[in-house]
CSV table of C-alpha atoms in Angstrom, one decimal:
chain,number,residue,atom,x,y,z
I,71,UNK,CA,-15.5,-8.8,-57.8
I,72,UNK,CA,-13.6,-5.2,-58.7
I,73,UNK,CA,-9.6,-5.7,-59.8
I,74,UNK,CA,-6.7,-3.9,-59.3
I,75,UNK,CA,-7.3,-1.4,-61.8
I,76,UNK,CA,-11.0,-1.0,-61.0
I,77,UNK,CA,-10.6,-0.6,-57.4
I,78,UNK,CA,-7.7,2.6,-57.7
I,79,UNK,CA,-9.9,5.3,-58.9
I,80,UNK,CA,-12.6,4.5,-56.0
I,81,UNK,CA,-9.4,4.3,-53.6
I,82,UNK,CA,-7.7,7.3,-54.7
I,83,UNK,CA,-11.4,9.1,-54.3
I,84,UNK,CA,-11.6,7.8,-51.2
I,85,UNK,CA,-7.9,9.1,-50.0
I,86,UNK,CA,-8.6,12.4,-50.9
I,87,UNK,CA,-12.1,12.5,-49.5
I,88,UNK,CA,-10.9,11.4,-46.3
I,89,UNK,CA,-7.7,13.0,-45.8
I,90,UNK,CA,-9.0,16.5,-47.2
I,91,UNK,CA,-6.3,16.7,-49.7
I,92,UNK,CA,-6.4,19.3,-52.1
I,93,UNK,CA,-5.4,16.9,-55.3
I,94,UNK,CA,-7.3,15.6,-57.8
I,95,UNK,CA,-7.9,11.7,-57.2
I,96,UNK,CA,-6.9,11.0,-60.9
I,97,UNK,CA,-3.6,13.2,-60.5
I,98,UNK,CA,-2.5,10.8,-57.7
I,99,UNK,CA,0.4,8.6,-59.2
I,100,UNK,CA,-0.3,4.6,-58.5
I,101,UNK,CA,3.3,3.9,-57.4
I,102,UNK,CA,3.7,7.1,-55.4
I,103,UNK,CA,4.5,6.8,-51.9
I,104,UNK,CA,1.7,8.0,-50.2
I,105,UNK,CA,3.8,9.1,-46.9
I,106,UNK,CA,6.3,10.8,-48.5
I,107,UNK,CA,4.3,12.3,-51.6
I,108,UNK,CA,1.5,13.4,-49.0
I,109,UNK,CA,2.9,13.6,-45.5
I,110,UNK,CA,0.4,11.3,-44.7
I,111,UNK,CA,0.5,10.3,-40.8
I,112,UNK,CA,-0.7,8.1,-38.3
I,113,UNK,CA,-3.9,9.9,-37.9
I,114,UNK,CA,-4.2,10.1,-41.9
I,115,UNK,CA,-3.4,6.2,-41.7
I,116,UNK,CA,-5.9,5.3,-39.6
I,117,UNK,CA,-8.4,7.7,-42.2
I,118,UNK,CA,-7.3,5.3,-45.1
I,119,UNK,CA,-8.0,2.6,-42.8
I,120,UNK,CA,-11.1,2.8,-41.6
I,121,UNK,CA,-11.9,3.7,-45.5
I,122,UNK,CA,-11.1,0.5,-46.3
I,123,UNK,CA,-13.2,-1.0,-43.8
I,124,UNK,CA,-16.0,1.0,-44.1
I,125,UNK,CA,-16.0,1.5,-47.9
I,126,UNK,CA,-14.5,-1.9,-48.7
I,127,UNK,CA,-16.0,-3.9,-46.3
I,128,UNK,CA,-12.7,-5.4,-45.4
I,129,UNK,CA,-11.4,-6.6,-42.5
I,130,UNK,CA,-8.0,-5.9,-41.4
I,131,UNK,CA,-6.3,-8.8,-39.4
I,132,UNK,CA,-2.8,-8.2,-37.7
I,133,UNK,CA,-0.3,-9.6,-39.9
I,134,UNK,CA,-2.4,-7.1,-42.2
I,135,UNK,CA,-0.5,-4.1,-40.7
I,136,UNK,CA,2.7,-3.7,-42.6
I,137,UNK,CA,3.7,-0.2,-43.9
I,138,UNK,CA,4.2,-1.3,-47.6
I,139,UNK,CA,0.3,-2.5,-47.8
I,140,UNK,CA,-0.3,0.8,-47.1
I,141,UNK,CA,2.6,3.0,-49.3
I,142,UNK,CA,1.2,3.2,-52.6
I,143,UNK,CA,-2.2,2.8,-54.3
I,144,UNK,CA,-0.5,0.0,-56.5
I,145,UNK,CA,-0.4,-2.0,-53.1
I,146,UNK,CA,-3.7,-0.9,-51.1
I,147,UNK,CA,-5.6,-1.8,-54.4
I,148,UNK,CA,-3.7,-5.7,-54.2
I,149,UNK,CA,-4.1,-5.7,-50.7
I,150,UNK,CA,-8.0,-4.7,-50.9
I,151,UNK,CA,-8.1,-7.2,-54.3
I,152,UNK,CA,-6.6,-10.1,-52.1
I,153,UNK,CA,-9.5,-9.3,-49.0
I,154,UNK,CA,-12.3,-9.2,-51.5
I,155,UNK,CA,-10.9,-12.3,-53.4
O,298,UNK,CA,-22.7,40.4,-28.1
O,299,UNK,CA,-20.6,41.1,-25.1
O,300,UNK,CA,-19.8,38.2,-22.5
O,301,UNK,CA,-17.9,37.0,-20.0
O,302,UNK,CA,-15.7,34.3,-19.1
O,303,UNK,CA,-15.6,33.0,-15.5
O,304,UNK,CA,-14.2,29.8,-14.1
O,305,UNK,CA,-15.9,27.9,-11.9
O,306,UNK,CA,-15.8,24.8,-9.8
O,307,UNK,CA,-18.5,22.4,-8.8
O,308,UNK,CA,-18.4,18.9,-6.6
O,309,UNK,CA,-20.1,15.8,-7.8
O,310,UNK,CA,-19.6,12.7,-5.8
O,311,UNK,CA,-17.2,14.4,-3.3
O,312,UNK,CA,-14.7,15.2,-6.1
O,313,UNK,CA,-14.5,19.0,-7.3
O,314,UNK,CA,-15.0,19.8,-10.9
O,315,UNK,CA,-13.3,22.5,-12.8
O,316,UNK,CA,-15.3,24.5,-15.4
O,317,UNK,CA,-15.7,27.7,-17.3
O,318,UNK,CA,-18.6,29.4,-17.6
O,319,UNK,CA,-19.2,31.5,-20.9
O,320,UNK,CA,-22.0,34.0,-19.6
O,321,UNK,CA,-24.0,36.0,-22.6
O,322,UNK,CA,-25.6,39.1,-22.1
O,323,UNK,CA,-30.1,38.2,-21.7
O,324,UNK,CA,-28.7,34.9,-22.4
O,325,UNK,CA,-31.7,32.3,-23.7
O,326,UNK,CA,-30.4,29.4,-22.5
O,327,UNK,CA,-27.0,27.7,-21.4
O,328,UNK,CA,-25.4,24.3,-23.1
O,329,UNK,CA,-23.6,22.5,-21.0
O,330,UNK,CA,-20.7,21.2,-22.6
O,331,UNK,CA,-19.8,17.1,-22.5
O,332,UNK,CA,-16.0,16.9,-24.2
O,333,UNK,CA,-15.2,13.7,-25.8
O,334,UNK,CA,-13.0,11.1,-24.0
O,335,UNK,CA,-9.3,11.1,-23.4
O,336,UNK,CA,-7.1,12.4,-26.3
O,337,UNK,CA,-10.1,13.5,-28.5
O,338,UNK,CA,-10.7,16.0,-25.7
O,339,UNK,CA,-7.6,17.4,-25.3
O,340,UNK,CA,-7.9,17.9,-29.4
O,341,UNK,CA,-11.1,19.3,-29.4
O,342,UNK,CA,-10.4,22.3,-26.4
O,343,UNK,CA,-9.6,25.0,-28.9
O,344,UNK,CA,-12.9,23.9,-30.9
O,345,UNK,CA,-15.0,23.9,-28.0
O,346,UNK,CA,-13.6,27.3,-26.4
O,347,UNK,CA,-14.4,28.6,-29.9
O,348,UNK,CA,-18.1,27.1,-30.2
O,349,UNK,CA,-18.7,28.3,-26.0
O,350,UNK,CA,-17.7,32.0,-27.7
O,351,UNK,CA,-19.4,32.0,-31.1
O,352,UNK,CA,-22.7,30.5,-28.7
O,353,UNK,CA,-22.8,33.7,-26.4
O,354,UNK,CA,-22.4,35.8,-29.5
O,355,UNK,CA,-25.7,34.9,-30.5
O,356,UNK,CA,-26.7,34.6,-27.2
O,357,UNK,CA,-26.8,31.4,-25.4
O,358,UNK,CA,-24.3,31.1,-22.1
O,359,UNK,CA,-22.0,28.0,-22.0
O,360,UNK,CA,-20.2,25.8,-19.7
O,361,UNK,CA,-17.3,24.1,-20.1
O,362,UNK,CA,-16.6,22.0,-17.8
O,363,UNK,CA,-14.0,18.5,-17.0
O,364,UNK,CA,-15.5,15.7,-15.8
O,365,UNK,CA,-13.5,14.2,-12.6
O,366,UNK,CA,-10.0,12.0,-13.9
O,367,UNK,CA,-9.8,14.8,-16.9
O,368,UNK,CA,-7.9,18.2,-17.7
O,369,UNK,CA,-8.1,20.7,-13.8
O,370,UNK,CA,-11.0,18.5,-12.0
O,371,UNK,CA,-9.7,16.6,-9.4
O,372,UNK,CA,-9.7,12.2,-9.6
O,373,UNK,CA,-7.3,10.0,-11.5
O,374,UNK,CA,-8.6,9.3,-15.3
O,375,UNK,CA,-7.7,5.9,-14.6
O,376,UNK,CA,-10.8,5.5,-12.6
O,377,UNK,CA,-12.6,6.4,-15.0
O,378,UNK,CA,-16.6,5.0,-14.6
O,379,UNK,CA,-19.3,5.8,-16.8
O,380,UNK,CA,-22.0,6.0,-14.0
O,381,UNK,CA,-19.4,8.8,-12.5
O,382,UNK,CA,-19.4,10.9,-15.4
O,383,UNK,CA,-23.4,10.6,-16.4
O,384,UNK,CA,-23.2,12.0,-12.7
O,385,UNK,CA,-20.9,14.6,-13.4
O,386,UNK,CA,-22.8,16.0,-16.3
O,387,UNK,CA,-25.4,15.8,-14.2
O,388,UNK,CA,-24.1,18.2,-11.6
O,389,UNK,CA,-23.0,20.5,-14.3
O,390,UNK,CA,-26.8,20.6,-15.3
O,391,UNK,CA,-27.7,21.5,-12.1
O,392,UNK,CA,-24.6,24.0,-11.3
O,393,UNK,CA,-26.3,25.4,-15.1
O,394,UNK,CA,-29.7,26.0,-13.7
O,395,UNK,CA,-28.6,28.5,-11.4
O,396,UNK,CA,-28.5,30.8,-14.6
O,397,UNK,CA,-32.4,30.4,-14.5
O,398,UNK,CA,-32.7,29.5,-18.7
O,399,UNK,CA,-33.2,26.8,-20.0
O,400,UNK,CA,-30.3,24.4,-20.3
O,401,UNK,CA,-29.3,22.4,-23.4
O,402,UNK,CA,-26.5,19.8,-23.7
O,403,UNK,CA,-23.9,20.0,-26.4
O,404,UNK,CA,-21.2,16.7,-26.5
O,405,UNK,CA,-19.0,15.7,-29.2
O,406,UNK,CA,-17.8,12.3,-29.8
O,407,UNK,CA,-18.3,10.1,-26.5
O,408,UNK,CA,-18.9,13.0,-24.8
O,409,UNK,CA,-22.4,12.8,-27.1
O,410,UNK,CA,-23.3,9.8,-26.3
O,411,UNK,CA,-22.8,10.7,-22.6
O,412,UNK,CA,-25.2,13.5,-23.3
O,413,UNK,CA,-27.4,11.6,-25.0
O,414,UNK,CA,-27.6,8.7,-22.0
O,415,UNK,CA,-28.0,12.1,-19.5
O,416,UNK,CA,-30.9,13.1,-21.6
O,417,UNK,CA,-32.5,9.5,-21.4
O,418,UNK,CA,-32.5,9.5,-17.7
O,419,UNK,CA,-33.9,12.9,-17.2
O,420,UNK,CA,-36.8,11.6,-19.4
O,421,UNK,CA,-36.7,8.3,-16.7
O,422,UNK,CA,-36.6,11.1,-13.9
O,423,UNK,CA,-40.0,12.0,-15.4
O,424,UNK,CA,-38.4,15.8,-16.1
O,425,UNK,CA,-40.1,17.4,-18.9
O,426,UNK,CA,-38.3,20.1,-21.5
O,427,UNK,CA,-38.4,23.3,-19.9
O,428,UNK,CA,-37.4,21.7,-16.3
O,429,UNK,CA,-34.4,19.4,-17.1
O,430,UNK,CA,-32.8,19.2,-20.6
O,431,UNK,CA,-34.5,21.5,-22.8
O,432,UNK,CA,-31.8,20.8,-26.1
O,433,UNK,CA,-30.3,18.0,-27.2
O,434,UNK,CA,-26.6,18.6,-29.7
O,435,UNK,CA,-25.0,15.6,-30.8
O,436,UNK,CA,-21.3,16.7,-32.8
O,437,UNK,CA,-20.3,13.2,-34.3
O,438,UNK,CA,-21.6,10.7,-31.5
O,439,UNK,CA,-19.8,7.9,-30.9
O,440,UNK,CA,-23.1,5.4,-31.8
O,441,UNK,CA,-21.6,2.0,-31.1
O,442,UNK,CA,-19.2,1.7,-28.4
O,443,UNK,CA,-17.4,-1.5,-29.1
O,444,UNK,CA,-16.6,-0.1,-32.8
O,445,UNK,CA,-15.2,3.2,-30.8
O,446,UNK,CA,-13.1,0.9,-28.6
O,447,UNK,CA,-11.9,-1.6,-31.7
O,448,UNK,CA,-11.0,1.9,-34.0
O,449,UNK,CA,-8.8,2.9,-31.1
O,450,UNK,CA,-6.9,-0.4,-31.3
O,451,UNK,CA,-6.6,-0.1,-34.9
O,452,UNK,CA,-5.1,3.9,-33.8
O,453,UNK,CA,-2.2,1.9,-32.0
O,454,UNK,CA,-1.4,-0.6,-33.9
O,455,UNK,CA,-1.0,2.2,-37.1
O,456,UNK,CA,1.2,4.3,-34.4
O,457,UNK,CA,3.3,1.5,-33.2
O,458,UNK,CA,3.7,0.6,-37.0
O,459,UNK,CA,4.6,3.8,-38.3
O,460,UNK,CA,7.1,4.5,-35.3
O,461,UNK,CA,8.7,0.9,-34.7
O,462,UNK,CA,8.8,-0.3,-38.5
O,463,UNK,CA,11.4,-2.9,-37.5
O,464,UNK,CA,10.0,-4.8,-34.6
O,465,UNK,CA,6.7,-4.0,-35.3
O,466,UNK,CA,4.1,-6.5,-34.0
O,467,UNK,CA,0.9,-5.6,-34.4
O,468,UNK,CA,-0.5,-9.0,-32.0
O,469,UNK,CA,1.8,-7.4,-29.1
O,470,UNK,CA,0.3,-4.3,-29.4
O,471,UNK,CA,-3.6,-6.3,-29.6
O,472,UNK,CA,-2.3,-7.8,-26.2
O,473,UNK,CA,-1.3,-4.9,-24.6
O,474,UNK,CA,-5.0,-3.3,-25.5
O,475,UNK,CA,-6.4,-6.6,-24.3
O,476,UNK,CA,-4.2,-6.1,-20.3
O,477,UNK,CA,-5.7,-5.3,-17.2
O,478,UNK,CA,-5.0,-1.9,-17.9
O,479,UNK,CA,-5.5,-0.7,-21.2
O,480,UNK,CA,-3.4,2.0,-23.0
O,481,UNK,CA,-6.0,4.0,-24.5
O,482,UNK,CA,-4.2,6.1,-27.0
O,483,UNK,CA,-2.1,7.7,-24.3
O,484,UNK,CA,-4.4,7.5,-21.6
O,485,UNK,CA,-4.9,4.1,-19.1
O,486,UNK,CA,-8.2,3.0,-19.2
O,487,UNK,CA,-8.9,-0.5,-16.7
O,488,UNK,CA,-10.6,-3.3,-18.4
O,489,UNK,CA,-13.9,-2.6,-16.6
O,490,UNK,CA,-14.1,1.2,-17.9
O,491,UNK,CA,-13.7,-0.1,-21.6
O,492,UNK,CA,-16.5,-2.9,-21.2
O,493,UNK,CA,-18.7,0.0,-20.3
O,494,UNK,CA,-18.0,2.2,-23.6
O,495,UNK,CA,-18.6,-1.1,-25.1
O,496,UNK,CA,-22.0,-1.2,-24.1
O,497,UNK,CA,-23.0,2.2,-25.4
O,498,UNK,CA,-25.4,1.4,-28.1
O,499,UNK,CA,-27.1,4.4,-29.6
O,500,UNK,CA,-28.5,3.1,-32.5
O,501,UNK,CA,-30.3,0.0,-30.5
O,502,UNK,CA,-31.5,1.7,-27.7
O,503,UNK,CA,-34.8,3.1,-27.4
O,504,UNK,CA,-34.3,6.6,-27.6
O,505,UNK,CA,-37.3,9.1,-25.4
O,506,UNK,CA,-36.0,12.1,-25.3
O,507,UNK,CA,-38.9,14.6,-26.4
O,508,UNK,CA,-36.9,17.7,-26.9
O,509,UNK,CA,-35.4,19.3,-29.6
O,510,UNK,CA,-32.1,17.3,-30.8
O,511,UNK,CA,-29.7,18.4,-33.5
O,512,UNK,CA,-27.5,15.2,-34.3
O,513,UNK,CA,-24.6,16.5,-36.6
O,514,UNK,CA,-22.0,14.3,-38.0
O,515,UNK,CA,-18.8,16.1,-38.8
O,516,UNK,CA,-17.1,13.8,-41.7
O,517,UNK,CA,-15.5,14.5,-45.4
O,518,UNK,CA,-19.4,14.4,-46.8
O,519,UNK,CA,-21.5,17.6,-46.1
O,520,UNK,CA,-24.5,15.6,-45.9
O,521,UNK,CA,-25.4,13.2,-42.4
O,522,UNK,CA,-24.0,10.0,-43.0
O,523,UNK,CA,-27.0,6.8,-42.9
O,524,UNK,CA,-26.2,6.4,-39.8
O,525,UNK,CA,-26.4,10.1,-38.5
O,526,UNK,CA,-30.1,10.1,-40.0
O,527,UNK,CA,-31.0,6.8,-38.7
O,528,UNK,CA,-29.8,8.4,-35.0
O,529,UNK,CA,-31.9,11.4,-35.5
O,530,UNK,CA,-34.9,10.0,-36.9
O,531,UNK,CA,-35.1,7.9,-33.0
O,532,UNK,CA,-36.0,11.0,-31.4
O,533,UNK,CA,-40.0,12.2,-31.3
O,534,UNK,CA,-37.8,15.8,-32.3
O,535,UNK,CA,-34.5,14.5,-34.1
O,536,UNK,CA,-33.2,16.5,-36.8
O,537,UNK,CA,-30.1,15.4,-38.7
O,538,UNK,CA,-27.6,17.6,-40.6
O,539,UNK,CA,-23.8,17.1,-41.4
O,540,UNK,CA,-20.7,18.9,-42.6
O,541,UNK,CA,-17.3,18.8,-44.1
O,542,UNK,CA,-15.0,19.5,-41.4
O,543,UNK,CA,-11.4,18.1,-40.4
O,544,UNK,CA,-12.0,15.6,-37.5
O,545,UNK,CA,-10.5,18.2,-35.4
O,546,UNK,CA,-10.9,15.6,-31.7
O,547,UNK,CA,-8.1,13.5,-34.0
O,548,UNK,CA,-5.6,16.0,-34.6
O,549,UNK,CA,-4.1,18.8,-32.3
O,550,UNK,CA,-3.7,22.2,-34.1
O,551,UNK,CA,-7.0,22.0,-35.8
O,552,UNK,CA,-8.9,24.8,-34.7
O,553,UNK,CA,-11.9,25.7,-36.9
O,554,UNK,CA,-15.0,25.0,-35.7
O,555,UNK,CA,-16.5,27.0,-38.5
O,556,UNK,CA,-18.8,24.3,-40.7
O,557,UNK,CA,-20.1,22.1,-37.2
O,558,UNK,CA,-20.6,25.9,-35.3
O,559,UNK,CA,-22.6,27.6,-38.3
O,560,UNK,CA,-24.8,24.5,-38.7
O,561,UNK,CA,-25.6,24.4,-35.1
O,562,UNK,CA,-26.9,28.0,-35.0
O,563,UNK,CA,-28.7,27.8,-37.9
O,564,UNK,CA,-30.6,24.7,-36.4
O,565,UNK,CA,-31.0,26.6,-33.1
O,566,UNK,CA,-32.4,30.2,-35.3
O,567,UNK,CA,-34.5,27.4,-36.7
O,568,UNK,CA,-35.9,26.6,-33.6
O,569,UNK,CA,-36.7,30.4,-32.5
């Protein structure tokens, strides 16, 4: 089972890869806000998403959607943590 | 190579279908376009005029075309119905012939699969290459339909939660997709339409086509995907291949179809 802190390089790779950003996955802070850091959208959201699904193997329920799971890699890392716990 | 652009229309099932038809000079053949369903087309127009144009420059005619419900063909999109669509593609192939070359098919996203479902019943219809669907392009098929229908939920609920951060709820927006009428990213969709994209399975269906198929996935890899390669390798003549390119059916304003064009004429030289 990965932790928090082994899980945010492979989801900061995974944010760039996906969202075509032209950062380095290590230069990413963990407590950045990802919207406002990276102008990240819906359609950019839904990229991160189905990441996590696809890469993760996690499965978003409803009261998963909440806009602070998804702000920082801090909080996607405890949120994908938590799933794979 | 010089060309020219006509528009055209067509009927299929008593409705009349809009189109464009991208004529090359000699042309060697002419792919019939199938656009990908409801928003995704409307994001993909400036990438498929683009790919039509960079097609007759190296010689093969296109057509764009709407099927009925969608962009200047007549019909409501609500009433949507895959059988109605397969048909309309199928018109378009014929309306194609008329140019006297072979005709190929080239769809992105559901529009793919659609294509790829036309070129399975041609090979029921007992048509061989060189008399029905001589090539077979498949930009970023959507391979299971349920998944395609379940993403799309996930697409509303991450709207309605960016936009509505206070009342945000993302079970009311689950029932809303679950109504009689669906709101498919924009776009109504009745329950009976989205059991029938559920049932597209590409990647359990037997797949007979004999002709030369290009199945191209168009991710943030520049290498096919499992899955792409698992697709390809179902056809007697699949070939797989992938690039890095922008989802550009997600997004309006992205308009390079560089990476997924270059890749499909080089499979297409290949073929020469």
């Amino acid at each position: 089972m990965a932790s928090v802190e082994e899980l945010k390089p492979q989801i900061k790779d995974m944010i760039v890869e996906r969202l075509f950003l032209n950062v380095s996955p290590e230069d990413i802070p963990d407590g950045a806000n990802l919207m406002d850091t990276y102008n990240i959208d819906s359609v950019n959201l839904f990229e991160i998403v189905v990441g996590l699904e696809e890469q993760f193997e996690v499965t978003l329920e409803d009261d998963d959607f909440n806009v602070e799971t998804f702000s920082t890699v801090d909080n996607i890392a405890g949120f994908v943590a938590g799933k794979l716990g | 190579m010089p060309h020219r652009e006509t528009p055209v229309s067509f009927e299929s099932g008593g409705v009349s279908l809009h189109g464009v038809l991208h004529r090359a000079e000699n042309a060697r053949g002419v792919f019939v376009f199938c656009h990908p369903f409801a928003e995704e087309k409307k994001c993909a127009h400036r990438v498929l005029v683009e790919t039509a144009r960079a097609l007759c420059d190296h010689g093969y005619s296109a057509l764009r075309f709407d099927y009925r419900g969608c962009g200047d063909s007549d019909g409501e999109f609500v009433e949507f119905a895959a059988a109605a669509w397969l048909e309309d593609i199928g018109k378009a192939i014929q309306f194609a012939q008329a140019e006297r070359v072979p005709v190929g098919l080239l769809g992105v996203r559901l529009g793919a699969t659609l294509a790829a479902l036309t070129a399975e019943e041609s090979v029921a219809a007992g048509e061989a290459p060189g008399t029905g669907v001589e090539w077979l392009i498949l930009w970023e098929p959507v391979i299971v339909g349920a998944q395609y229908v379940s993403q799309n939920l996930r697409r509303s609920q991450i709207k309605a939660m960016l936009t509505d951060k206070e009342s945000f709820d993302a079970a009311s927006v689950r029932a809303a997709h679950e109504g009689e009428v669906l709101d498919f990213d924009g776009y109504r969709v009745a329950q009976d339409a989205r059991r029938q994209i559920e049932a597209m399975r590409l990647d359990t269906m037997q797949l007979a086509y004999p002709g030369s198929t290009f199945v191209l996935g168009i991710s943030s890899r520049d290498q096919a995907s499992d899955k792409i390669v698992a697709l390809a390798d179902k056809y007697p003549r699949g070939t797989a291949g992938g690039v890095r390119q922008e989802p550009f059916w997600n997004k309006i304003g992205l308009v390079d179809s560089g990476p997924a064009v270059e890749a499909t004429l080089r499979w297409l030289e290949g073929l020469e």
